[in-house]
CSV table of C-alpha atoms in Angstrom, one decimal:
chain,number,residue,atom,x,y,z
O,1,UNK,CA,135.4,125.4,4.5
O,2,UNK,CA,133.2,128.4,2.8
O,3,UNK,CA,134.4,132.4,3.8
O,4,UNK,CA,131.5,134.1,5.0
O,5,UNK,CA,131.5,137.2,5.2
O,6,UNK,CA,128.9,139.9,6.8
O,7,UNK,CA,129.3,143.8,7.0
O,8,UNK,CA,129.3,146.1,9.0
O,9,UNK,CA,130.7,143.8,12.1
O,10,UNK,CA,128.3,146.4,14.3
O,11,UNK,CA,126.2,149.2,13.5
O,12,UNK,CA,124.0,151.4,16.0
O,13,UNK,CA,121.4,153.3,14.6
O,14,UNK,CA,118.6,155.6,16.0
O,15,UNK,CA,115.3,153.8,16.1
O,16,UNK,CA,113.5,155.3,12.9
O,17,UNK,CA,116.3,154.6,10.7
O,18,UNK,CA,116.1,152.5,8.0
O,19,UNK,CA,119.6,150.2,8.0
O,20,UNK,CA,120.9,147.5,6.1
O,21,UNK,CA,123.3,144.6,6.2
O,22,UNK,CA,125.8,142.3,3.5
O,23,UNK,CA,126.6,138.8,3.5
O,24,UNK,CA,129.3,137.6,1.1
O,25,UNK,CA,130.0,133.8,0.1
O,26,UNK,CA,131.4,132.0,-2.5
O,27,UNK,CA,129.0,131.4,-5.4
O,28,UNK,CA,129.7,128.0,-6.2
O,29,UNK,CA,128.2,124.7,-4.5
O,30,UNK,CA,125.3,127.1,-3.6
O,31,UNK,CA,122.1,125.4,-2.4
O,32,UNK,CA,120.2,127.9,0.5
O,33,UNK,CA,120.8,131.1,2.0
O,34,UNK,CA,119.8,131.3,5.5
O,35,UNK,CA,119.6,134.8,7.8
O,36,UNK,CA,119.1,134.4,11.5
O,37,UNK,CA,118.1,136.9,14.2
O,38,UNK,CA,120.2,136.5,17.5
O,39,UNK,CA,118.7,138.0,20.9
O,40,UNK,CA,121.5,137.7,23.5
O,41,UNK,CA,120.4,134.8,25.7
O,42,UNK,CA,118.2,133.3,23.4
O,43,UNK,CA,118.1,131.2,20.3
O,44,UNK,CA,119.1,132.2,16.9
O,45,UNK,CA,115.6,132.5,15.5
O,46,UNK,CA,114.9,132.3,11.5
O,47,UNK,CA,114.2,134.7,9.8
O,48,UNK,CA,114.4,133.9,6.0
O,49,UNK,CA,115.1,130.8,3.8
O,50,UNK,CA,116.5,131.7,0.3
O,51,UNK,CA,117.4,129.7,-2.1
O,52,UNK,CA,116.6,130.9,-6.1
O,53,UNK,CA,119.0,133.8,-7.7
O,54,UNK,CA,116.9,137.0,-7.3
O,55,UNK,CA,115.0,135.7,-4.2
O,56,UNK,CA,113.4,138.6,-2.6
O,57,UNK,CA,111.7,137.9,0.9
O,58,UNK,CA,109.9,139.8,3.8
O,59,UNK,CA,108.5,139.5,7.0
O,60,UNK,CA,107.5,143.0,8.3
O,61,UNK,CA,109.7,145.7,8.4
O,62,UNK,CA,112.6,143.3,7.3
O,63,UNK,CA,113.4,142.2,3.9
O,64,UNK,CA,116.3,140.2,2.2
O,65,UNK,CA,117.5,139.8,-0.9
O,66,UNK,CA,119.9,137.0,-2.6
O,67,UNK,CA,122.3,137.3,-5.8
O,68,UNK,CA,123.9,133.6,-5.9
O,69,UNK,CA,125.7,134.5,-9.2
O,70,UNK,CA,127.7,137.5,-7.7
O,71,UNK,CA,127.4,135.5,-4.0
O,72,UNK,CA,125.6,138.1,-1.9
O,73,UNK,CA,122.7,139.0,-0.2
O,74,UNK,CA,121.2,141.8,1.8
O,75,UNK,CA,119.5,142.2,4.8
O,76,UNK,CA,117.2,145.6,5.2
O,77,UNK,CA,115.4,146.9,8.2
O,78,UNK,CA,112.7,149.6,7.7
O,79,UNK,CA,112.2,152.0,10.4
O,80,UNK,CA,114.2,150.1,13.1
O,81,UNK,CA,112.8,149.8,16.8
O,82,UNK,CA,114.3,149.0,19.9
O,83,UNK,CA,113.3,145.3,19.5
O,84,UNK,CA,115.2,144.9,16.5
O,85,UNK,CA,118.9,144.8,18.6
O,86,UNK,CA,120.3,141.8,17.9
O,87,UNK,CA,122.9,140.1,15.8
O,88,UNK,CA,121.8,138.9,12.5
O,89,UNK,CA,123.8,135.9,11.0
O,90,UNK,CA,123.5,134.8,7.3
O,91,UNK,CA,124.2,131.2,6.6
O,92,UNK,CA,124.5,129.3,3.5
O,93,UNK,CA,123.9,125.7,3.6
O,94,UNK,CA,126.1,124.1,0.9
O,95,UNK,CA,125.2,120.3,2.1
O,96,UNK,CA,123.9,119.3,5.0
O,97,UNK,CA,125.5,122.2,7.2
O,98,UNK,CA,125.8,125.5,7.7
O,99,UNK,CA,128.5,128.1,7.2
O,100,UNK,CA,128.1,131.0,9.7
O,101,UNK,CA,129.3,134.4,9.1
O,102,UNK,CA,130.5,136.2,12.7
O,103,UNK,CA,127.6,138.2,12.3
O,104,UNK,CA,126.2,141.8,12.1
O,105,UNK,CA,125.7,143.6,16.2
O,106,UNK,CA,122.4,145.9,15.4
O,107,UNK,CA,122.0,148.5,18.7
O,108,UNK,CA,118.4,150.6,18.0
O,109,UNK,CA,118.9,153.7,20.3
O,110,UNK,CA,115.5,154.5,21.3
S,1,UNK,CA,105.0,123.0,19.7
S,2,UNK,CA,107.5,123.0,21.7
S,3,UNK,CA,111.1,124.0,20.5
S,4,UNK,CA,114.6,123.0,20.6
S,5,UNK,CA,116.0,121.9,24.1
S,6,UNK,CA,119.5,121.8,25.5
S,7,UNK,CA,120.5,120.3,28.6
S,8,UNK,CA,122.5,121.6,30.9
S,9,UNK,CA,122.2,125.2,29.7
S,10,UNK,CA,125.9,126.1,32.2
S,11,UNK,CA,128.4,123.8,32.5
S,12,UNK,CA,131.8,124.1,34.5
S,13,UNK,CA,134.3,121.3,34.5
S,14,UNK,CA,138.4,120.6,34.5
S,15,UNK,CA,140.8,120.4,32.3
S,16,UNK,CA,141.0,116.5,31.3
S,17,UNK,CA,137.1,115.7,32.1
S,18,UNK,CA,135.1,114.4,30.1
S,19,UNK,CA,130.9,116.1,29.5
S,20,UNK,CA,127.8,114.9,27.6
S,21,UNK,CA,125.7,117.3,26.2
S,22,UNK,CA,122.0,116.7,25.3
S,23,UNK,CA,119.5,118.1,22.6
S,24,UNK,CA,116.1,117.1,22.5
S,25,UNK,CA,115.0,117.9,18.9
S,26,UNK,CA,111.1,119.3,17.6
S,27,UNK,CA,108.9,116.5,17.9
S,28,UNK,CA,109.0,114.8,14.2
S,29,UNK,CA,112.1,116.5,13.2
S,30,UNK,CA,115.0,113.4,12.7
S,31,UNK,CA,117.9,115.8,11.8
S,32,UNK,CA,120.0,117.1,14.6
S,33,UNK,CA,123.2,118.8,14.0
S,34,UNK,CA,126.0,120.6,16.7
S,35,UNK,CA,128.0,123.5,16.1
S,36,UNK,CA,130.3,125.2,18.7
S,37,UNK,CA,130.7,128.7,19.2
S,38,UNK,CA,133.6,130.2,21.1
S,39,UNK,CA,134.4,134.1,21.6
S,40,UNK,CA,135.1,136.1,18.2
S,41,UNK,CA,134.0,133.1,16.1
S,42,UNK,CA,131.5,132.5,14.4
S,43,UNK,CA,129.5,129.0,14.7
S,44,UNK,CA,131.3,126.0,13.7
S,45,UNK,CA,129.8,122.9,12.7
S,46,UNK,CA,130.7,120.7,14.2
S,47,UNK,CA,128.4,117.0,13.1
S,48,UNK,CA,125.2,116.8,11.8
S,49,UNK,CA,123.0,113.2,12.4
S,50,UNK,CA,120.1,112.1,10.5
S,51,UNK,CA,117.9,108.7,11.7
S,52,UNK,CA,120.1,107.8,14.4
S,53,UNK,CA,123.1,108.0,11.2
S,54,UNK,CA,126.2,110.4,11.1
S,55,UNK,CA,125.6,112.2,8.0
S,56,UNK,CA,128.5,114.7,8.0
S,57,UNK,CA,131.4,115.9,10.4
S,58,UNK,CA,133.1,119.0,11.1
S,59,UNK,CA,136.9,120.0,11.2
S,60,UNK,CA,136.9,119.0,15.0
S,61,UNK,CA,139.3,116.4,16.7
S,62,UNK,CA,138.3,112.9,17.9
S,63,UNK,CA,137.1,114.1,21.8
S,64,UNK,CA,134.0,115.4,19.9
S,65,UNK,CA,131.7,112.8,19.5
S,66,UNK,CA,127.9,112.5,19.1
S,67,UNK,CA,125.0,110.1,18.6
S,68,UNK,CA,121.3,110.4,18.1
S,69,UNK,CA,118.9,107.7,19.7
S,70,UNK,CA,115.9,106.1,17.4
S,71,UNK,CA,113.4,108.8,19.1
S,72,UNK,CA,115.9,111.6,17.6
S,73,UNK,CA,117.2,113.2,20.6
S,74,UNK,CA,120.8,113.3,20.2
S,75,UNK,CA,124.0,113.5,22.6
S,76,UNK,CA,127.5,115.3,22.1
S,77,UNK,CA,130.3,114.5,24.0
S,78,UNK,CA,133.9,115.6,24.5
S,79,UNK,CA,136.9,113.7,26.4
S,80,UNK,CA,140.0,115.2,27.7
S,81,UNK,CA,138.9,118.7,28.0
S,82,UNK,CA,141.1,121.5,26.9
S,83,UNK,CA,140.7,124.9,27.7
S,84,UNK,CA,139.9,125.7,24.4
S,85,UNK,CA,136.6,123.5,25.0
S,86,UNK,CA,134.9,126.3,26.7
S,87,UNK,CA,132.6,127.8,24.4
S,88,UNK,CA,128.6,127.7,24.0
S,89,UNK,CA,127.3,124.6,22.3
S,90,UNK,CA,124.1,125.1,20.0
S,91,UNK,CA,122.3,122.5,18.4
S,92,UNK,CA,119.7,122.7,15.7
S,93,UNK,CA,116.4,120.6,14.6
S,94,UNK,CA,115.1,120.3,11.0
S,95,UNK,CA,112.6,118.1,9.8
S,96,UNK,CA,115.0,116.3,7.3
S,97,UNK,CA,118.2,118.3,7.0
S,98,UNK,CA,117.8,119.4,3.5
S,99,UNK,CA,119.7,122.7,3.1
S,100,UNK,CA,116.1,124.2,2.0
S,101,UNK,CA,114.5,123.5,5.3
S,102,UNK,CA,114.0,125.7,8.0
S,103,UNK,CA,116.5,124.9,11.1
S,104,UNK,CA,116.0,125.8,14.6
S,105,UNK,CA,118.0,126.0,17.3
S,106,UNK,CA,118.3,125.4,21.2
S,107,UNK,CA,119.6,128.2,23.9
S,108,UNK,CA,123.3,126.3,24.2
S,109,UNK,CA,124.7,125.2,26.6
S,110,UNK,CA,127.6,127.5,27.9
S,111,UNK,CA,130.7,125.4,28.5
S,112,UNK,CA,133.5,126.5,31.0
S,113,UNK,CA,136.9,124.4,31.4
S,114,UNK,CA,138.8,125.7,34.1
């Protein structure tokens, strides 16, 4: 079993803001690091796929990094909208399964 | 192309049932893998099949089950329900399972054992 961690648990910000979130996991037996968005009622959709120490990765106004030595990485939003509520899971993939963390609850207050 | 799909997406049943839950994968994708999510958790894996072939398992007693058929759509099922069944079942599709590779998931299916 792998501890995943992701902070804050929730976080409401005021669309405009810029926000980001961590995932923690052990470093060892490391092989991808995935991020998934989470729309209540919908499926998680991917985001990223990361996988080399130092990945960097964007898609729009969202961008994640990965340190697999120190066993973090870091989700940022720039300028958040409304759309962007959801809950964000990060999930490494050690094998051939994931390890969820609980997640990160974004609210954008428009 | 069209995505992940779970059926049934609600399900209520009784104590001491038994329930089959499908997942028809992305068209081409041969891994299909379950994970179980129930409130203030996060997703648990729960088995992952590759080619019709049981790859891995979760931490999950023997009522959870599963199969996948030669044309990759897979099945779950769990006997002797317990209240602690209730929860939303998710499953995902990749094209071969490799952590690498993208994964994508169904809606659930929301599970109720009363």
């Amino acid at each position: 079993i792998l501890n995943v961690e992701q902070s804050p648990q929730s976080l409401h910000v005021q669309e405009g803001d810029s926000t980001n979130f961590t995932c923690s996991f052990p470093s060892s037996n490391f092989y991808a690091l995935h991020w998934y968005r989470w729309e209540t009622a919908k499926s998680p959709e991917a985001l990223f796929v990361m996988t080399l120490n130092g990945d960097e990765k964007k898609k729009g106004r969202i961008s994640a990094t990965l340190n697999t030595k120190e066993g973090y990485s870091y989700l940022y939003i720039k300028g958040s909208q409304p759309e962007d509520s959801a809950t964000y899971l990060c999930a490494p993939n050690t094998g051939n399964q994931f390890y969820f963390g609980t997640g990160t609850s974004l609210t954008v207050i428009p | 192309k069209a995505g992940v799909t779970q059926t049934p997406r609600y399900l209520i049943k009784t104590r001491g049932q038994q329930v089959t839950l499908s997942c028809s994968p992305i068209s081409g994708h041969r891994s299909v893998s379950w994970y179980q999510q129930t409130p203030g958790q996060g997703l648990q894996f729960l088995f992952e099949y590759f080619s019709e072939t049981q790859r891995n398992k979760g931490n999950f007693p023997g009522r959870f089950s599963g199969r996948q058929f030669s044309n990759s759509r897979s099945e779950m099922n769990v006997s002797t329900l317990e209240l602690g069944d209730s929860a939303l079942y998710l499953c995902a599709s990749s094209a071969d399972g490799h952590p690498n590779t993208e994964a994508f998931f169904g809606q659930g299916t929301r599970l109720t054992v009363v």
